[in-house]
mmCIF file of C-alpha atoms in Angstrom:
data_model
loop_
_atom_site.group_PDB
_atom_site.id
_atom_site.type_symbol
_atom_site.label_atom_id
_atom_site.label_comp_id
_atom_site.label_asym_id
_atom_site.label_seq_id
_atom_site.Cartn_x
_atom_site.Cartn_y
_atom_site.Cartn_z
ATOM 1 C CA UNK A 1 121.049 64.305 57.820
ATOM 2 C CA UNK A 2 121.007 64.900 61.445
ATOM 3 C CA UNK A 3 117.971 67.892 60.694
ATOM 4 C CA UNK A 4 115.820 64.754 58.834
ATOM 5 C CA UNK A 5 116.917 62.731 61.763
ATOM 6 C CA UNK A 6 115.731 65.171 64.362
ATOM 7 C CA UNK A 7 112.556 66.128 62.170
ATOM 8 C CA UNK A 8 111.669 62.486 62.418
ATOM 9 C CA UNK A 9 111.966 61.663 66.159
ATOM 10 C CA UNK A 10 109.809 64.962 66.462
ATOM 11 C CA UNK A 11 106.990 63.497 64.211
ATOM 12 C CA UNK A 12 107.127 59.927 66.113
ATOM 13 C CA UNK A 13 106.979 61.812 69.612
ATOM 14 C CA UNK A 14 104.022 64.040 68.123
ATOM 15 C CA UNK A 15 101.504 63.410 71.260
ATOM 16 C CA UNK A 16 98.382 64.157 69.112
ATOM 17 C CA UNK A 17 97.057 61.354 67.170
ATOM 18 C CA UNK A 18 95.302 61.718 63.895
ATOM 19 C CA UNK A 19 93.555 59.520 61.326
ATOM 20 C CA UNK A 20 95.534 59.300 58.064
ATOM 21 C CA UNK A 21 93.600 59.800 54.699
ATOM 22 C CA UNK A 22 94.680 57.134 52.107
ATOM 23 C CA UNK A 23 94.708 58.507 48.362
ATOM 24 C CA UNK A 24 96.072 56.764 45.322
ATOM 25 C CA UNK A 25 96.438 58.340 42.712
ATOM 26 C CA UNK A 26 96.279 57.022 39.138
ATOM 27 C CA UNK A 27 96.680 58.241 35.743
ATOM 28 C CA UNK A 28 95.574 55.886 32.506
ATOM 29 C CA UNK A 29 98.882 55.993 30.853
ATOM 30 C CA UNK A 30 102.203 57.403 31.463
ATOM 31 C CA UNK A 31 103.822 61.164 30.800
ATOM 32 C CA UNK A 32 100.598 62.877 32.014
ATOM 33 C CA UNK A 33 102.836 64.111 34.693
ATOM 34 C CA UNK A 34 101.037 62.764 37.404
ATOM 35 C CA UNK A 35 103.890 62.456 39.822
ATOM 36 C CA UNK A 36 104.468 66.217 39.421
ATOM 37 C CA UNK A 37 100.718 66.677 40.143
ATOM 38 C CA UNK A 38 100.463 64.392 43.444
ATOM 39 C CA UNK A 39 103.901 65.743 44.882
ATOM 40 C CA UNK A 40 102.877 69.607 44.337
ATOM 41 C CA UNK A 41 99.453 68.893 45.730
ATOM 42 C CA UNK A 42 100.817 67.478 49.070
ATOM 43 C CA UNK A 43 103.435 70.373 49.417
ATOM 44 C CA UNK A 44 100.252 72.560 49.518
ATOM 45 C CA UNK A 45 98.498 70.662 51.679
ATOM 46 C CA UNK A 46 101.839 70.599 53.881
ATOM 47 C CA UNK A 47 101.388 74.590 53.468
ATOM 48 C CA UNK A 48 98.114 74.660 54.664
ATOM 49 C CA UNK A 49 99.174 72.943 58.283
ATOM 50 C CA UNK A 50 98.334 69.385 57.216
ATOM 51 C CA UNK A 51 100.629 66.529 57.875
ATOM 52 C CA UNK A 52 101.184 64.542 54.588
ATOM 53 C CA UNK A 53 103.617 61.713 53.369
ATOM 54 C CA UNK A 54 104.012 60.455 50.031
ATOM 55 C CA UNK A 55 104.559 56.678 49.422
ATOM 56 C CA UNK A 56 106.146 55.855 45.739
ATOM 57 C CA UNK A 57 104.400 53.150 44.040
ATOM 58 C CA UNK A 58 105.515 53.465 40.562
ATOM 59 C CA UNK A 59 107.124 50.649 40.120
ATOM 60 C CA UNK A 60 110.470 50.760 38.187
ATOM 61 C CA UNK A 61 109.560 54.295 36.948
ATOM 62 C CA UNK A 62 108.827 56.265 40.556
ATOM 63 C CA UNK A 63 110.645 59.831 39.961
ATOM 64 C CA UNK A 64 109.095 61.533 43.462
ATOM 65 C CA UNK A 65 113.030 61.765 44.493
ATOM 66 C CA UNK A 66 114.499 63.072 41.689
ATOM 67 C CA UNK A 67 111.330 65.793 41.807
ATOM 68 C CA UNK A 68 112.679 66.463 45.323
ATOM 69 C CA UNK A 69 116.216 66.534 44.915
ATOM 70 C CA UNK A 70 116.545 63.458 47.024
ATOM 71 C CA UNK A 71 118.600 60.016 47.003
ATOM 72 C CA UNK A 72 116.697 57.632 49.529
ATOM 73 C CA UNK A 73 119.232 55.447 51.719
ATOM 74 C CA UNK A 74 115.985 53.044 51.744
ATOM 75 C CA UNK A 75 113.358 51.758 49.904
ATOM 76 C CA UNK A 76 109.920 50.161 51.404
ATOM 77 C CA UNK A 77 111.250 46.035 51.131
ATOM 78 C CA UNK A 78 114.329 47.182 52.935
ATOM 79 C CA UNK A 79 112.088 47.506 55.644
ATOM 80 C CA UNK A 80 110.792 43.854 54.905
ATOM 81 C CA UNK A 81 114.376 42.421 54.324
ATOM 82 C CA UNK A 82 116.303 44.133 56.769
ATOM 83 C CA UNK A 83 113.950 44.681 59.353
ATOM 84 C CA UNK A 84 114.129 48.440 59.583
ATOM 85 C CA UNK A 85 111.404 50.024 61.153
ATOM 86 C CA UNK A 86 108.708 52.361 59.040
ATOM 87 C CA UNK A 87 110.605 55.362 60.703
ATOM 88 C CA UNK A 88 113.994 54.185 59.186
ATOM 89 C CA UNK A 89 113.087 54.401 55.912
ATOM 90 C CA UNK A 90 111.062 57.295 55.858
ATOM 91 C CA UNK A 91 112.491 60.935 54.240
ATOM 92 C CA UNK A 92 111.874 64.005 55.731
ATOM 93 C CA UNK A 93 112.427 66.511 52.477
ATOM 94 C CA UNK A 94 113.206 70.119 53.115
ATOM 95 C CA UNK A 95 109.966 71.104 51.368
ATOM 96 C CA UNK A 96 107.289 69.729 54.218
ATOM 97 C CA UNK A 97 106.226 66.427 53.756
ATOM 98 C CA UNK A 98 108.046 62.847 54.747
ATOM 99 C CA UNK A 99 108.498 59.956 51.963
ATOM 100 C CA UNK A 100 108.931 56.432 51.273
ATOM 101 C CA UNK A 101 110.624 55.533 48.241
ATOM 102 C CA UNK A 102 109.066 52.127 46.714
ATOM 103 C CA UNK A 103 112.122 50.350 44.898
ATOM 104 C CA UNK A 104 111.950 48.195 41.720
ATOM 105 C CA UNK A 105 111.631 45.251 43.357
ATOM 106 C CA UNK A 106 107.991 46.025 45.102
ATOM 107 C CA UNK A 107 106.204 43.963 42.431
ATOM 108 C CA UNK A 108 106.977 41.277 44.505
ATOM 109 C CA UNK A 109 104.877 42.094 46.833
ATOM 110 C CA UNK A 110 101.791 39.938 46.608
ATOM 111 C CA UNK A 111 104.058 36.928 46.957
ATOM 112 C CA UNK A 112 105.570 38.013 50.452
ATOM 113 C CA UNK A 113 104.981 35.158 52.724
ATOM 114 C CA UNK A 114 102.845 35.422 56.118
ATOM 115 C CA UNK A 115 105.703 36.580 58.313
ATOM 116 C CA UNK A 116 106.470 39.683 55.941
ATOM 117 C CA UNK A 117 103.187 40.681 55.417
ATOM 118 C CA UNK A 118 102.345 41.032 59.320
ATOM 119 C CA UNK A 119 105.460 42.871 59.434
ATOM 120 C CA UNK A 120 104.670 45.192 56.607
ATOM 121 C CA UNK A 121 100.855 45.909 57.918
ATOM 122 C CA UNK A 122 102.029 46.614 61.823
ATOM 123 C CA UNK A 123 104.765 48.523 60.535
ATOM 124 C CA UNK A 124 102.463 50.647 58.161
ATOM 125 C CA UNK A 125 100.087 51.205 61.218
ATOM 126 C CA UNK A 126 102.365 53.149 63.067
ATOM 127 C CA UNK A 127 102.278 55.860 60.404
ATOM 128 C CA UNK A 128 98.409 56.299 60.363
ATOM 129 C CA UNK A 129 98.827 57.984 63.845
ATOM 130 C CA UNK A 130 101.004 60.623 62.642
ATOM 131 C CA UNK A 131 99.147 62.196 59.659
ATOM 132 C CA UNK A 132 96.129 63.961 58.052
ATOM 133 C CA UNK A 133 97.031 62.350 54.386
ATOM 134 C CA UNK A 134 98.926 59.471 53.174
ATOM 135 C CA UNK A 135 99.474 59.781 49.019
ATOM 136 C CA UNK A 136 99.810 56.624 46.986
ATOM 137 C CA UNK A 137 102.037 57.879 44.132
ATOM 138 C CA UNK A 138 100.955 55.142 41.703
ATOM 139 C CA UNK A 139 102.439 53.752 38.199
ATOM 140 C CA UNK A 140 100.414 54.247 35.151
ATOM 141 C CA UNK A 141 98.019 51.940 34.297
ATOM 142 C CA UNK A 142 96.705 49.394 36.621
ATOM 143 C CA UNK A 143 98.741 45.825 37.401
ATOM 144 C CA UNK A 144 97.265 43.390 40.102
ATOM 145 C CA UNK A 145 99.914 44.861 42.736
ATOM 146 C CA UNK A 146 98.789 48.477 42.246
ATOM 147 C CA UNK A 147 94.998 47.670 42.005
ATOM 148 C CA UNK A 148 95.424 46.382 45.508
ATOM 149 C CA UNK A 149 96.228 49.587 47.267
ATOM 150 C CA UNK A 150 94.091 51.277 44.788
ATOM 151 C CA UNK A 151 91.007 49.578 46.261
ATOM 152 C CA UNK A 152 91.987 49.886 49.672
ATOM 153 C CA UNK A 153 92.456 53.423 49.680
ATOM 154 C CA UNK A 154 89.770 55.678 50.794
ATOM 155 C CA UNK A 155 89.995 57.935 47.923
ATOM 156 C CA UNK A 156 91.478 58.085 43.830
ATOM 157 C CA UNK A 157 92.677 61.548 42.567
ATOM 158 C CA UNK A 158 92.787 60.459 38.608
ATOM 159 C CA UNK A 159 95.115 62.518 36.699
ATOM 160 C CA UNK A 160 94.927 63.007 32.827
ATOM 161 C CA UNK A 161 95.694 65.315 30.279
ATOM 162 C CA UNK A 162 93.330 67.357 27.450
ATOM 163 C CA UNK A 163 94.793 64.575 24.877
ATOM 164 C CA UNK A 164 92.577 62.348 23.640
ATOM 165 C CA UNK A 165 94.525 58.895 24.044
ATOM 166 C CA UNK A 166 95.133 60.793 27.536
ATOM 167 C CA UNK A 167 91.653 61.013 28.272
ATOM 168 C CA UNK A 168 91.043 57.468 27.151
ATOM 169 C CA UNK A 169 92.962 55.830 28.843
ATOM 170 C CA UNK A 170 92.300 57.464 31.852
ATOM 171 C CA UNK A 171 88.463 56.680 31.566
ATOM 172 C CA UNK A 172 89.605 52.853 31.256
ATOM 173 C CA UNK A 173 91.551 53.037 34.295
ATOM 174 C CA UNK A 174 88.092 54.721 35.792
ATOM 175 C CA UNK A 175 85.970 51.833 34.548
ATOM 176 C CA UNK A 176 88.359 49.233 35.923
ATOM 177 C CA UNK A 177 88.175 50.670 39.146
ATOM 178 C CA UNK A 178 84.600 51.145 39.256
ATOM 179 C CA UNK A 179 83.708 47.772 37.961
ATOM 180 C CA UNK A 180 85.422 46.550 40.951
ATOM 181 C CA UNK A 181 84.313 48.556 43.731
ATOM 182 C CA UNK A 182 81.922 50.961 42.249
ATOM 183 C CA UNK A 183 81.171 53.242 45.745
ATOM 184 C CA UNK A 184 84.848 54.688 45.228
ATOM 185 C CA UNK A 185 85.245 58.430 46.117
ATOM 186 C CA UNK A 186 86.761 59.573 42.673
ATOM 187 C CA UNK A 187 88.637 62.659 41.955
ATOM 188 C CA UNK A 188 89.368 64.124 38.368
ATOM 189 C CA UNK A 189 91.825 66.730 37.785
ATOM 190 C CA UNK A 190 92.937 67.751 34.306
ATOM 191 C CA UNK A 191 96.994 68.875 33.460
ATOM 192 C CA UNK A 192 98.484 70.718 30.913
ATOM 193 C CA UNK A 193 95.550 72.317 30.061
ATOM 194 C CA UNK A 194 96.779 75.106 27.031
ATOM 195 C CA UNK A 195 93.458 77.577 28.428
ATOM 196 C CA UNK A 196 90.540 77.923 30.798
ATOM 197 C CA UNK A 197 87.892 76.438 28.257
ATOM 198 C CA UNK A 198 90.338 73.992 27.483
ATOM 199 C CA UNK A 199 90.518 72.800 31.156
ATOM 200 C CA UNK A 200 86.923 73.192 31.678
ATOM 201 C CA UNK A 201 85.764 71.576 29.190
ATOM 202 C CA UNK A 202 87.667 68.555 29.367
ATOM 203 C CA UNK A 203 86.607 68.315 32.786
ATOM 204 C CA UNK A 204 83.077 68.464 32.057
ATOM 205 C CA UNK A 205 83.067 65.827 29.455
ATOM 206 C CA UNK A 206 84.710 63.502 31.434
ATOM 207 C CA UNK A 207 82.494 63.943 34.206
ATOM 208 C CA UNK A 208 79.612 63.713 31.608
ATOM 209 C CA UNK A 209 80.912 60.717 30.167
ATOM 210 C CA UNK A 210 81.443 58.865 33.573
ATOM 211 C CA UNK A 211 77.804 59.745 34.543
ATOM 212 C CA UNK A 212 76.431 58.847 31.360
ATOM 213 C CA UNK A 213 77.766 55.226 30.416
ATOM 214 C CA UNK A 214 78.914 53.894 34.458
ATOM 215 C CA UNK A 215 76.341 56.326 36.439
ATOM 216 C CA UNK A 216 79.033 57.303 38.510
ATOM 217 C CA UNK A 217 79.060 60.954 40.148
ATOM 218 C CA UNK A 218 82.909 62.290 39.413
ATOM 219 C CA UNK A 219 84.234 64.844 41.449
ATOM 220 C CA UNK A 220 86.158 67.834 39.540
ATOM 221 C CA UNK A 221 89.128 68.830 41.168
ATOM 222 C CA UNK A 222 90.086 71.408 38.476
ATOM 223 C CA UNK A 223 92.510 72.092 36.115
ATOM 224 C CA UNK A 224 96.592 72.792 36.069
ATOM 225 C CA UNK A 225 97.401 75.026 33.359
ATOM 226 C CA UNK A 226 100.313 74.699 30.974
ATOM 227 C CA UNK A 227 103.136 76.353 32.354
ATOM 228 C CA UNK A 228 106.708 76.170 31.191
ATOM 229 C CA UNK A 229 107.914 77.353 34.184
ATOM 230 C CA UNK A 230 106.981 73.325 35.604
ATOM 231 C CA UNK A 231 109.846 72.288 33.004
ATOM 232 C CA UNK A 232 112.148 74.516 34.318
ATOM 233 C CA UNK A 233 111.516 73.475 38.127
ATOM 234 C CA UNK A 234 111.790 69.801 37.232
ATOM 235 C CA UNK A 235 115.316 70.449 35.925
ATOM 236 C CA UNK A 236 116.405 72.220 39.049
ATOM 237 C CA UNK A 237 114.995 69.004 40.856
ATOM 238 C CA UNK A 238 112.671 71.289 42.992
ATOM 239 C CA UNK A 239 108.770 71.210 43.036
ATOM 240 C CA UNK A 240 107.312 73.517 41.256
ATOM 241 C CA UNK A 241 105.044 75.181 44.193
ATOM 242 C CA UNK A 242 108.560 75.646 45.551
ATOM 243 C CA UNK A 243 110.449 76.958 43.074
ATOM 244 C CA UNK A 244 107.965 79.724 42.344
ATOM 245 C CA UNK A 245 104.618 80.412 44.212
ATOM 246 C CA UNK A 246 103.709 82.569 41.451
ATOM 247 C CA UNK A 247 103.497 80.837 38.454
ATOM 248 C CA UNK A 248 100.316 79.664 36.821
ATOM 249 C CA UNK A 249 100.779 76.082 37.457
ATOM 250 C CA UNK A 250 101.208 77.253 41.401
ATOM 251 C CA UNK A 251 98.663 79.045 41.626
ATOM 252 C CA UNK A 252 96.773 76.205 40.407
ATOM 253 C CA UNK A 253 97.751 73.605 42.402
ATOM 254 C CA UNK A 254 97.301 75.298 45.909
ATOM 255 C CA UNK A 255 94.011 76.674 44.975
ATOM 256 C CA UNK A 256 93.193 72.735 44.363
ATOM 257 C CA UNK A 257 94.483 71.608 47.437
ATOM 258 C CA UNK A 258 92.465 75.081 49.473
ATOM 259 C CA UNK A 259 89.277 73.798 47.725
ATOM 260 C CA UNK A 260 90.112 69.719 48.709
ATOM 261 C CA UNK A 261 90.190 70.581 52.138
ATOM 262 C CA UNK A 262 87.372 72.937 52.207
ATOM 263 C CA UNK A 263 85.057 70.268 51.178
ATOM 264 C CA UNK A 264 82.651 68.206 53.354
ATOM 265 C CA UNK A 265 84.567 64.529 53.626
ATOM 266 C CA UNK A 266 82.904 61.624 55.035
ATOM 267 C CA UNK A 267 85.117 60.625 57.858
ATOM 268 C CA UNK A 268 87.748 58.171 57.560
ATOM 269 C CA UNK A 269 90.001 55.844 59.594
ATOM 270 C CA UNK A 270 93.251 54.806 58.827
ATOM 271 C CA UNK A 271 92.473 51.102 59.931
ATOM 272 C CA UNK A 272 89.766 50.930 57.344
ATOM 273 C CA UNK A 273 92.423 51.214 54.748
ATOM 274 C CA UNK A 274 94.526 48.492 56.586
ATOM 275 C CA UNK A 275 91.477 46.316 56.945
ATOM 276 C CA UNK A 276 91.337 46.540 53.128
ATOM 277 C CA UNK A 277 94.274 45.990 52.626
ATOM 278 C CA UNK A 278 94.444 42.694 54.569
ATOM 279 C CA UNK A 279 91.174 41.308 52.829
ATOM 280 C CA UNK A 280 92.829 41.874 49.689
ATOM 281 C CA UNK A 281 95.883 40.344 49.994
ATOM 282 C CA UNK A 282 94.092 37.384 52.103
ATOM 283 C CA UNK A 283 91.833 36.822 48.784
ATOM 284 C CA UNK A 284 94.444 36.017 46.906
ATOM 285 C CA UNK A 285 96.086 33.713 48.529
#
């Protein structure tokens, strides 16, 4: 406790500032493993010298912790309810990147009165400061509290599976997003897939499909091949990339993340995602 402590006061006194990338990321229906997918993906970002916290979204059914290993003393309304500060209920894992467990209770977060919610925005500010990525670990599907950060963020990593309803339901939760803000940086990548042509091609028909009926340019992440050696990591409650570098799913993933980063990004600010954020939630009122 007193490493994660020390580990923390470390990041806060960090003296060079950076501008957090927001990405949610979504899958169209549950057990596509998509938790698995955005946790491994940080740790290889983490790997590659980048600065990344994970924020658990999924409602009621958020796992990142027991991927991890971990049992958070706090979850993200304690920081509402008991006025902590961001940094008190933030995790510092032994495995590279810092996270904030949601809590079953975060539905209730479009109803937070004025007070809260300029609590919950200047405390989430501080965090932009302090790293290269912020992931949204989102629940399946999309609900009206979800959609919200969804659309604020600056990019959506979709995750799906070769399986049809898979696939399906994952192109709804594409349309949905598009149909309300239809400039969206959008990210596919494809799990489980049982071969190569297997991954590829269900890449390329989703991308085809996307261009063809919404005219919307997808951008192909890749593919994470079926590995039973993910199985076994989950049960030792240790990330995959971590538990073995070697497998086939590893190898995967951290070639994903190498290619992510080697792209051309249009810049981004972490008070664009805030600014979102705030026009949302002000909408609705």
């Amino acid at each position: 406790m007193n490493d994660q402590a020390e580990s923390l006061r470390r990041l806060i006194n960090m003296n060079d500032e950076k501008e957090a990338k927001v990405i949610a990321v979504v899958s169209g229906k549950g057990g596509v493993g998509k938790s698995n997918v955005c946790l491994n993906f940080a740790i290889s970002l983490s790997n590659l010298n980048k600065k990344v916290a994970i924020i658990d979204l999924d409602i009621g059914m958020g796992n990142l912790d027991i991927l991890m290993g971990l049992t958070p003393s706090y979850h993200l309304l304690d920081m509402l309810e008991n006025q902590l500060s961001v940094w008190d209920i933030m995790e510092e894992s032994d495995v590279g990147i810092s996270y904030i467990a949601g809590g079953s209770g975060f539905s209730t977060f479009s109803k937070l009165n004025e007070e809260k919610m300029h609590r919950f925005f200047s405390q989430l500010e501080k965090i932009g400061k302090k790293f290269d990525y912020i992931f949204l670990d989102m629940g399946a599907g999309a609900t009206k509290e979800s959609l919200e950060f969804i659309l604020a963020a600056h990019e959506v990593f979709i995750v799906t599976t070769p399986e049809p309803p898979s696939i399906t339901d994952a192109y709804s939760m594409l349309k949905y997003i598009y149909l309300q803000e239809n400039e969206k940086p959008l990210y596919l990548i494809v799990n489980r897939a049982d071969s190569e042509q297997e991954g590829n091609r269900t890449l390329n028909s989703f991308k085809k499909v996307a261009m063809q009926f919404l005219s919307k340019e997808i951008s192909i992440l890749g593919f994470i091949p079926d590995d039973t050696n993910v199985k076994k990591a989950v049960k030792a409650q240790i990330p995959f990339v971590i538990w073995n570098d070697q497998t086939k799913a590893s190898k995967a993933v951290k070639q994903l993340a190498s290619s992510y980063i080697g792209e051309l990004h249009q810049p981004t600010k972490f008070g664009q995602f805030i600014g979102k954020m705030k026009k949302i939630m002000a909408s609705k009122q």
